[in-house]
Structures are given as structure tokens and as C-alpha cells.
Amino acid sequence: MLIVMEAGATTEQVAGVCDEISRMGLTAHPIPGALRTAIGVTGNKSQVDADKILSLVGVRDIIHVTQPYKLVSRDFYPENTVVDVGGVKIGGTEFVVMAGPCSVESRDQCMIIAETIAKFGGKIFRAGAFKPRTSPYSFQGLGEDGLKILAEVRTRFGLKIVTEAVDTETLPMVADYADIIQIGARNMQNYSLLKKAGKTTRPVLLKRGMAATLEEFLMAAEYILAEGNRQVILCERGVRTFADHTRNTLDLSAVPFVKRISHLPIVCDPSHGTGKRAKVIPLSRASIAVGADGLLVEVHHDPAKAWSDGPQSITLDMFGELMNTMRLIAPVVGRTCV
Ligand code: PEP
Ligand code: MN
């Protein structure tokens, strides 16, 4: 439910309505606007006493939100959310490229790759120190040693860091080192992890589950926002279909659908989306054209020797080509890519 305040409602009147909402056992989310303040209400399991709310001083109207998602929806926040990662803004006019290897393998590996990413204009370095692998016998990541290497990348190249938290135990450690906490496809519906990420002050990159509908995807984001963290970046990374020419099917149509329903930024991951190096640049072109706010791309200096996801990792040269291409397309679709 949304409460619309009178244009001239005072801060005291807004606070009074919020107090009354709390007394009713509900949660109030004040949303200041250019013309008037609205107050989002969550926590109502049944019909709220609308007459009582309408009788409060300063209240103009009530809008019932019938969709299951509240805080992620444009009904609650009509303006695009711009997630500010220490000055790198995701969801505004700039198209932001996050790139790096699938996993942190060594200090040298990260430094070589990060240097190229910074040189060609990537803004955020990606690499997993905790890896959710299909097989328990596959490389599981370097853990805190990997996070320390990522911290060094940030200091040396000025790149921001996005890295995955795979469980609630290690999430606080990841939050200490990362600029953005990644929640992977396999954990999209790990509600305790989502809630814990929602309690941090770090932006969260939430990847779509490999068999998740858009409603499930947005409801997962709602868990994070419901805990008070509105800094969420969605990531379309492909879903499982009958197609076997690619690892997953990058669902590009998700981008305009999500943008219509939600104010949250959304980026595309053409690496996991295709699983094939040669398809990463074509799908990146499509991603910027369809309205994505950025990319998450896997890059490796020696993909044949990568410890994970080598076949989908683009080379350093290909990364340069990718950035040049994004820079050419960006102005055509009203974006910048610096
Ligand atoms: C990753 O980004 O390396 C990753 C594991 O992605 P996903 O969760 O989309 O499979
Ligand atoms: Mn990967």
C-alpha cells in the first residue's frame, strides 16, 4: 500500500503517519518526492484499515499495490535507482563494465588482468574468492587470501571490487573487502543470505537464478530491500532452456520487462549467459542496445589455463575490442561509456 501525502504536508505530519503505521504493526517507508511525500507500507498480511489512515492529518490518498513486489516496484519508487559504488554510478546514463576472471587464482593473474581492464576503461573488477561449484571436487576459491588480492587490485588500479558471498558465515568477511557483494544464481533464493545482505550497507549484485521467473527474481531483490538496503543491482545471466548451442539462454527481454516494473538497475552477464567466448561481444552489443545498465564479463589473460570458466572467458585483446564497441554504441542509445 502507498499513502500519498498532501503537497504541503509537514515533516511532523509525515512522522505522525509513520508512527501510526508502526502502531498498527506495519513498516513505513517514507519516499520524499519533488511535489509530495509518499509513504510505502509493507508488512500488511490482510486489508489495512484505510479509513483510519485517510483520517490522519496530511494524508491525501491511498493507493493499493496489488503486485507482490512492493519496494522493488516503480509504484513505490518511480525514479530509476542509481547505485553509487564509491563514485561509479550504476543505473544512470553511464554504461558500466565490470570485468575480470571467474576466480581469483593468484596475485599475478589478477594484476595482469586488472591492468588491462583499467587501461580500456572498465570500472569494476570482478573475480570470485569463494566459488559455488557444481562439483565439490572442483576448485572452491582462495577464500580470504583471494579477498586480500582483490583489495590490492583496488588500491593499485583504482578499480572497485565485486565478489561473491556464497553463505551467511563468510558474508561479513566478503562485505569487509568488497565494494559490491555478489549473490550468485545458485543462491538467488537463499533467503537467509539475502536477508543478511540486506542488513549490510554494501551494494548487492543479485544474479538471476538459472530457472527463476522474473517474479521470483524481483521477489528475491525484495528480501534485500525489505531489510533496508536499497542499493541492489540486478543481473541477467541466462536461464536454462532446451537450447544446447549455448550454456544458458541470455534472456535479453528480461531487461525491458524489469525496467518497466522496477526502478532497480539491471546489467547483463553474456559470459555465463552463453558459455562461449565467441558469443560474448555479440551479446554485449545486444545488451547495451536493449537497455541494460552495464555488463559483467569474464576476462582471462590465458583462458586455456583458467581454473574455472575458461571457455567463456574473453582474452585481454577481446576486452579492448569489447570496450571500443560499447563506446561506439553507447551514444546511439543515449548512454555514455567512458
Ligand atoms: C560467477 O559470476 O562467476 C558465477 C558463479 O555466476 P552465476 O552465479 O551466474 O553462475
Ligand atoms: Mn564464472
Short mmCIF file of C-alpha atoms and ligand atoms in Angstrom, two decimals:
data_model
loop_
_atom_site.label_atom_id
_atom_site.label_comp_id
_atom_site.label_asym_id
_atom_site.label_seq_id
_atom_site.Cartn_x
_atom_site.Cartn_y
_atom_site.Cartn_z
CA MET A 1 0.00 0.00 0.00
CA LEU A 2 1.12 3.56 -0.74
CA ILE A 3 0.00 6.57 1.26
CA VAL A 4 0.11 9.82 -0.71
CA MET A 5 0.59 12.90 1.47
CA GLU A 6 -0.78 16.39 0.69
CA ALA A 7 1.65 18.58 -1.29
CA GLY A 8 2.11 20.86 1.71
CA ALA A 9 2.32 18.14 4.37
CA THR A 10 4.89 18.94 7.04
CA THR A 11 7.68 16.63 8.22
CA GLU A 12 5.83 16.33 11.53
CA GLN A 13 2.69 15.14 9.72
CA VAL A 14 4.73 12.58 7.75
CA ALA A 15 6.35 11.40 11.00
CA GLY A 16 2.91 11.20 12.65
CA VAL A 17 1.59 8.94 9.88
CA CYS A 18 4.72 6.76 10.10
CA ASP A 19 4.22 6.41 13.88
CA GLU A 20 0.61 5.39 13.40
CA ILE A 21 1.68 2.81 10.78
CA SER A 22 4.19 1.36 13.27
CA ARG A 23 1.49 1.22 15.96
CA MET A 24 -0.58 -0.87 13.54
CA GLY A 25 2.30 -3.40 13.45
CA LEU A 26 3.35 -2.37 9.93
CA THR A 27 6.51 -0.87 8.44
CA ALA A 28 6.52 2.63 6.93
CA HIS A 29 8.96 3.65 4.17
CA PRO A 30 8.79 7.42 3.57
CA ILE A 31 9.55 8.34 -0.06
CA PRO A 32 10.15 12.10 -0.42
CA GLY A 33 9.23 13.40 -3.89
CA ALA A 34 9.60 16.68 -5.77
CA LEU A 35 5.93 17.55 -5.26
CA ARG A 36 4.82 15.48 -2.31
CA THR A 37 5.90 12.70 0.01
CA ALA A 38 4.54 9.19 -0.33
CA ILE A 39 4.81 6.51 2.35
CA GLY A 40 5.15 2.90 1.31
CA VAL A 41 3.64 0.42 3.74
CA THR A 42 4.79 -3.19 3.99
CA GLY A 43 4.04 -6.00 6.36
CA ASN A 44 0.28 -5.98 5.86
CA LYS A 45 -0.94 -9.55 5.63
CA SER A 46 -4.57 -8.54 5.39
CA GLN A 47 -6.58 -5.46 4.44
CA VAL A 48 -5.46 -2.40 6.40
CA ASP A 49 -7.99 -0.01 7.98
CA ALA A 50 -7.94 2.51 5.10
CA ASP A 51 -10.45 4.88 6.73
CA LYS A 52 -8.24 5.23 9.77
CA ILE A 53 -5.22 6.14 7.63
CA LEU A 54 -7.24 8.52 5.46
CA SER A 55 -8.36 10.36 8.59
CA LEU A 56 -4.77 11.18 9.63
CA VAL A 57 -3.68 14.80 9.21
CA GLY A 58 -1.82 15.46 5.96
CA VAL A 59 -2.95 12.28 4.16
CA ARG A 60 -4.39 12.87 0.70
CA ASP A 61 -4.95 9.41 -0.73
CA ILE A 62 -4.20 5.69 -0.53
CA ILE A 63 -3.11 3.50 -3.43
CA HIS A 64 -3.41 -0.26 -3.03
CA VAL A 65 -0.47 -2.06 -4.65
CA THR A 66 -1.68 -5.40 -5.87
CA GLN A 67 1.64 -6.66 -7.22
CA PRO A 68 3.58 -9.00 -4.88
CA TYR A 69 6.72 -6.84 -5.04
CA LYS A 70 6.48 -3.55 -3.22
CA LEU A 71 9.84 -1.89 -2.50
CA VAL A 72 11.36 -3.02 -5.81
CA SER A 73 8.42 -1.74 -7.81
CA ARG A 74 8.10 1.56 -9.63
CA ASP A 75 4.81 2.14 -7.79
CA PHE A 76 6.88 2.73 -4.66
CA TYR A 77 9.86 4.49 -6.28
CA PRO A 78 9.01 5.90 -9.73
CA GLU A 79 12.54 7.25 -10.39
CA ASN A 80 15.41 4.98 -11.51
CA THR A 81 17.62 3.94 -8.62
CA VAL A 82 21.23 4.88 -9.26
CA VAL A 83 23.58 2.72 -7.20
CA ASP A 84 26.66 4.73 -6.26
CA VAL A 85 29.70 2.50 -5.81
CA GLY A 86 32.22 4.99 -4.47
CA GLY A 87 31.61 7.37 -7.37
CA VAL A 88 30.89 4.74 -10.05
CA LYS A 89 27.17 5.15 -10.74
CA ILE A 90 25.14 2.20 -11.98
CA GLY A 91 21.65 2.90 -13.29
CA GLY A 92 22.28 6.43 -14.57
CA THR A 93 23.34 7.42 -18.07
CA GLU A 94 26.72 5.72 -17.83
CA PHE A 95 27.04 2.15 -19.10
CA VAL A 96 29.32 0.47 -16.55
CA VAL A 97 31.52 -2.51 -17.41
CA MET A 98 32.52 -4.91 -14.62
CA ALA A 99 35.12 -7.40 -15.77
CA GLY A 100 37.70 -9.88 -14.58
CA PRO A 101 38.39 -13.57 -14.25
CA CYS A 102 35.85 -16.07 -12.98
CA SER A 103 38.08 -16.88 -9.98
CA VAL A 104 40.96 -15.26 -8.16
CA GLU A 105 43.79 -17.70 -8.99
CA SER A 106 46.88 -15.76 -7.96
CA ARG A 107 48.15 -12.27 -7.32
CA ASP A 108 49.96 -12.15 -10.68
CA GLN A 109 46.90 -13.36 -12.58
CA CYS A 110 44.69 -10.64 -11.04
CA MET A 111 47.27 -7.88 -11.56
CA ILE A 112 47.79 -8.74 -15.26
CA ILE A 113 44.07 -8.83 -15.96
CA ALA A 114 43.18 -5.79 -13.83
CA GLU A 115 45.79 -3.65 -15.57
CA THR A 116 44.13 -4.29 -18.93
CA ILE A 117 40.65 -3.74 -17.54
CA ALA A 118 41.64 -0.36 -16.10
CA LYS A 119 43.52 0.57 -19.29
CA PHE A 120 40.50 0.00 -21.53
CA GLY A 121 38.02 1.77 -19.23
CA GLY A 122 36.48 -0.99 -17.12
CA LYS A 123 35.36 0.49 -13.80
CA ILE A 124 34.79 -2.55 -11.61
CA PHE A 125 36.91 -5.68 -11.21
CA ARG A 126 35.10 -9.00 -10.80
CA ALA A 127 36.60 -12.26 -9.51
CA GLY A 128 35.38 -14.90 -7.09
CA ALA A 129 37.33 -15.74 -3.95
CA PHE A 130 34.54 -18.06 -2.83
CA LYS A 131 33.29 -20.17 -5.74
CA PRO A 132 29.99 -22.06 -5.82
CA ARG A 133 31.00 -25.02 -7.98
CA THR A 134 28.75 -27.73 -9.39
CA SER A 135 31.22 -30.38 -8.27
CA PRO A 136 32.55 -30.49 -4.70
CA TYR A 137 35.87 -31.65 -6.18
CA SER A 138 36.32 -28.52 -8.31
CA PHE A 139 38.36 -25.52 -7.14
CA GLN A 140 36.36 -23.74 -4.43
CA GLY A 141 38.26 -20.43 -4.36
CA LEU A 142 41.16 -18.95 -2.39
CA GLY A 143 38.91 -17.55 0.35
CA GLU A 144 40.29 -14.67 2.40
CA ASP A 145 43.67 -14.83 0.63
CA GLY A 146 41.76 -14.14 -2.60
CA LEU A 147 39.92 -11.21 -1.00
CA LYS A 148 43.26 -9.70 0.03
CA ILE A 149 44.44 -9.86 -3.59
CA LEU A 150 41.25 -8.08 -4.65
CA ALA A 151 41.86 -5.34 -2.08
CA GLU A 152 45.29 -4.87 -3.63
CA VAL A 153 43.75 -4.58 -7.11
CA ARG A 154 41.54 -1.76 -5.80
CA THR A 155 44.49 0.16 -4.33
CA ARG A 156 46.75 -0.35 -7.32
CA PHE A 157 44.34 0.31 -10.20
CA GLY A 158 41.51 2.29 -8.59
CA LEU A 159 39.00 -0.33 -9.71
CA LYS A 160 36.01 -1.10 -7.48
CA ILE A 161 35.57 -4.75 -6.49
CA VAL A 162 32.59 -7.06 -6.96
CA THR A 163 32.96 -10.54 -5.49
CA GLU A 164 30.62 -13.30 -4.42
CA ALA A 165 29.43 -14.25 -0.95
CA VAL A 166 28.30 -17.88 -1.00
CA ASP A 167 27.00 -18.25 2.55
CA THR A 168 25.93 -16.33 5.63
CA GLU A 169 29.07 -17.35 7.55
CA THR A 170 31.51 -15.65 5.18
CA LEU A 171 29.28 -12.75 4.05
CA PRO A 172 30.60 -10.30 6.70
CA MET A 173 34.17 -11.05 5.58
CA VAL A 174 33.28 -10.50 1.92
CA ALA A 175 31.49 -7.25 2.85
CA ASP A 176 34.66 -6.03 4.57
CA TYR A 177 36.73 -6.38 1.38
CA ALA A 178 34.23 -5.83 -1.44
CA ASP A 179 32.63 -2.69 -2.86
CA ILE A 180 29.71 -4.79 -4.16
CA ILE A 181 28.59 -8.12 -2.71
CA GLN A 182 27.63 -10.58 -5.45
CA ILE A 183 24.90 -13.11 -4.76
CA GLY A 184 25.10 -15.84 -7.37
CA ALA A 185 22.47 -17.62 -9.41
CA ARG A 186 22.56 -20.69 -7.16
CA ASN A 187 21.86 -18.56 -4.11
CA MET A 188 19.17 -16.30 -5.57
CA GLN A 189 16.58 -17.92 -3.32
CA ASN A 190 18.81 -18.39 -0.28
CA TYR A 191 16.61 -16.19 1.87
CA SER A 192 18.86 -16.11 4.93
CA LEU A 193 21.75 -14.94 2.72
CA LEU A 194 19.51 -12.31 1.06
CA LYS A 195 18.35 -11.01 4.45
CA LYS A 196 21.89 -10.79 5.75
CA ALA A 197 23.00 -8.91 2.60
CA GLY A 198 20.03 -6.60 3.15
CA LYS A 199 21.36 -5.72 6.59
CA THR A 200 24.75 -4.60 5.24
CA THR A 201 25.49 -1.14 3.88
CA ARG A 202 27.18 -2.50 0.74
CA PRO A 203 25.56 -2.51 -2.70
CA VAL A 204 24.46 -6.01 -3.75
CA LEU A 205 24.66 -7.52 -7.25
CA LEU A 206 21.90 -10.12 -7.38
CA LYS A 207 22.12 -12.67 -10.19
CA ARG A 208 19.02 -14.28 -11.61
CA GLY A 209 18.58 -17.94 -10.69
CA MET A 210 19.06 -20.29 -13.60
CA ALA A 211 15.40 -21.33 -13.54
CA ALA A 212 13.86 -18.24 -11.97
CA THR A 213 10.90 -16.33 -13.35
CA LEU A 214 11.10 -12.55 -13.29
CA GLU A 215 8.64 -12.50 -10.42
CA GLU A 216 10.88 -14.82 -8.37
CA PHE A 217 13.90 -12.69 -9.31
CA LEU A 218 12.24 -9.46 -8.18
CA MET A 219 10.90 -11.08 -5.01
CA ALA A 220 14.46 -12.14 -4.16
CA ALA A 221 15.53 -8.50 -4.52
CA GLU A 222 12.55 -7.51 -2.35
CA TYR A 223 14.10 -9.55 0.50
CA ILE A 224 17.20 -7.34 0.37
CA LEU A 225 15.27 -4.07 0.18
CA ALA A 226 12.91 -5.17 2.96
CA GLU A 227 15.92 -5.29 5.31
CA GLY A 228 16.72 -1.66 4.49
CA ASN A 229 19.34 -1.98 1.72
CA ARG A 230 18.09 -0.29 -1.45
CA GLN A 231 21.45 -0.50 -3.25
CA VAL A 232 20.62 -3.53 -5.40
CA ILE A 233 21.84 -4.17 -8.95
CA LEU A 234 20.05 -6.98 -10.79
CA CYS A 235 21.98 -9.22 -13.17
CA GLU A 236 20.50 -11.24 -16.04
CA ARG A 237 22.92 -14.15 -16.53
CA GLY A 238 20.89 -16.54 -18.65
CA VAL A 239 18.39 -19.21 -17.80
CA ARG A 240 18.30 -22.92 -18.56
CA THR A 241 16.32 -23.80 -21.68
CA PHE A 242 16.16 -26.73 -24.13
CA ALA A 243 18.79 -24.98 -26.28
CA ASP A 244 22.12 -26.77 -26.27
CA HIS A 245 24.09 -24.44 -28.54
CA THR A 246 24.80 -22.22 -25.53
CA ARG A 247 25.42 -22.91 -21.83
CA ASN A 248 22.35 -20.86 -20.88
CA THR A 249 19.96 -18.65 -22.82
CA LEU A 250 20.63 -14.97 -22.09
CA ASP A 251 17.10 -13.63 -21.63
CA LEU A 252 17.55 -10.17 -23.12
CA SER A 253 13.83 -9.50 -22.97
CA ALA A 254 14.13 -9.55 -19.17
CA VAL A 255 15.83 -6.15 -19.34
CA PRO A 256 12.94 -4.03 -20.68
CA PHE A 257 10.44 -6.06 -18.63
CA VAL A 258 12.33 -5.47 -15.39
CA LYS A 259 12.85 -1.79 -16.26
CA ARG A 260 9.12 -1.29 -16.67
CA ILE A 261 8.22 -2.91 -13.35
CA SER A 262 11.20 -1.91 -11.23
CA HIS A 263 13.38 1.12 -10.53
CA LEU A 264 16.45 -1.06 -9.89
CA PRO A 265 19.38 -1.09 -12.34
CA ILE A 266 19.96 -4.27 -14.33
CA VAL A 267 23.17 -5.46 -16.00
CA CYS A 268 23.78 -8.46 -18.30
CA ASP A 269 26.34 -11.24 -17.96
CA PRO A 270 26.97 -12.52 -21.50
CA SER A 271 29.73 -14.86 -20.23
CA HIS A 272 27.56 -17.18 -18.12
CA GLY A 273 24.69 -16.32 -20.47
CA THR A 274 26.39 -18.01 -23.42
CA GLY A 275 29.27 -20.06 -22.03
CA LYS A 276 31.15 -19.36 -25.26
CA ARG A 277 33.90 -16.78 -25.72
CA ALA A 278 32.98 -16.00 -29.34
CA LYS A 279 29.42 -15.06 -28.35
CA VAL A 280 30.34 -12.60 -25.58
CA ILE A 281 30.88 -9.50 -27.74
CA PRO A 282 27.75 -10.03 -29.90
CA LEU A 283 25.58 -10.49 -26.78
CA SER A 284 27.22 -7.47 -25.15
CA ARG A 285 26.20 -5.39 -28.16
CA ALA A 286 22.66 -6.66 -27.76
CA SER A 287 22.71 -5.96 -24.00
CA ILE A 288 23.55 -2.28 -24.34
CA ALA A 289 21.03 -1.93 -27.16
CA VAL A 290 18.22 -3.49 -25.14
CA GLY A 291 18.74 -1.03 -22.28
CA ALA A 292 21.00 -2.81 -19.79
CA ASP A 293 22.86 -0.51 -17.40
CA GLY A 294 26.13 -2.39 -17.74
CA LEU A 295 27.91 -5.69 -18.19
CA LEU A 296 29.52 -8.34 -16.02
CA VAL A 297 32.12 -10.08 -18.21
CA GLU A 298 34.71 -12.77 -17.61
CA VAL A 299 38.19 -11.91 -18.90
CA HIS A 300 41.38 -14.00 -18.65
CA HIS A 301 44.94 -13.45 -19.92
CA ASP A 302 45.27 -17.18 -20.68
CA PRO A 303 41.75 -18.65 -20.88
CA ALA A 304 43.00 -22.13 -21.81
CA LYS A 305 44.64 -22.31 -18.39
CA ALA A 306 41.84 -20.67 -16.36
CA TRP A 307 40.90 -22.60 -13.21
CA SER A 308 37.20 -22.02 -13.91
CA ASP A 309 35.06 -20.90 -16.85
CA GLY A 310 37.93 -20.68 -19.35
CA PRO A 311 35.77 -21.43 -22.44
CA GLN A 312 33.61 -18.36 -21.81
CA SER A 313 36.42 -16.01 -20.76
CA ILE A 314 37.42 -13.46 -23.37
CA THR A 315 41.09 -12.58 -23.91
CA LEU A 316 42.68 -9.26 -23.00
CA ASP A 317 42.61 -8.18 -26.67
CA MET A 318 38.96 -9.09 -26.96
CA PHE A 319 38.25 -6.96 -23.89
CA GLY A 320 39.79 -3.97 -25.68
CA GLU A 321 37.59 -4.68 -28.69
CA LEU A 322 34.53 -5.03 -26.45
CA MET A 323 35.13 -1.64 -24.82
CA ASN A 324 35.66 0.08 -28.19
CA THR A 325 32.41 -1.41 -29.43
CA MET A 326 30.49 -0.32 -26.31
CA ARG A 327 31.90 3.19 -26.70
CA LEU A 328 30.63 3.35 -30.28
CA ILE A 329 27.14 2.07 -29.49
CA ALA A 330 26.61 4.00 -26.22
CA PRO A 331 25.75 7.44 -27.72
CA VAL A 332 23.34 5.86 -30.21
CA VAL A 333 21.23 4.55 -27.30
CA GLY A 334 21.61 7.67 -25.16
CA ARG A 335 24.36 6.35 -22.88
CA THR A 336 27.96 7.16 -22.15
CA CYS A 337 30.76 4.62 -21.76
CA VAL A 338 34.00 6.28 -20.71
C1 PEP B 1 30.15 -16.05 -11.48
O1 PEP B 1 29.79 -14.88 -11.71
O2 PEP B 1 31.33 -16.43 -11.55
C2 PEP B 1 29.10 -17.07 -11.19
C3 PEP B 1 29.36 -18.13 -10.45
O3 PEP B 1 27.94 -16.77 -11.79
P1 PEP B 1 26.47 -17.44 -11.64
O4 PEP B 1 26.12 -17.32 -10.20
O5 PEP B 1 25.64 -16.58 -12.54
O6 PEP B 1 26.57 -18.86 -12.13
MN MN B 2 32.23 -17.91 -13.72
#
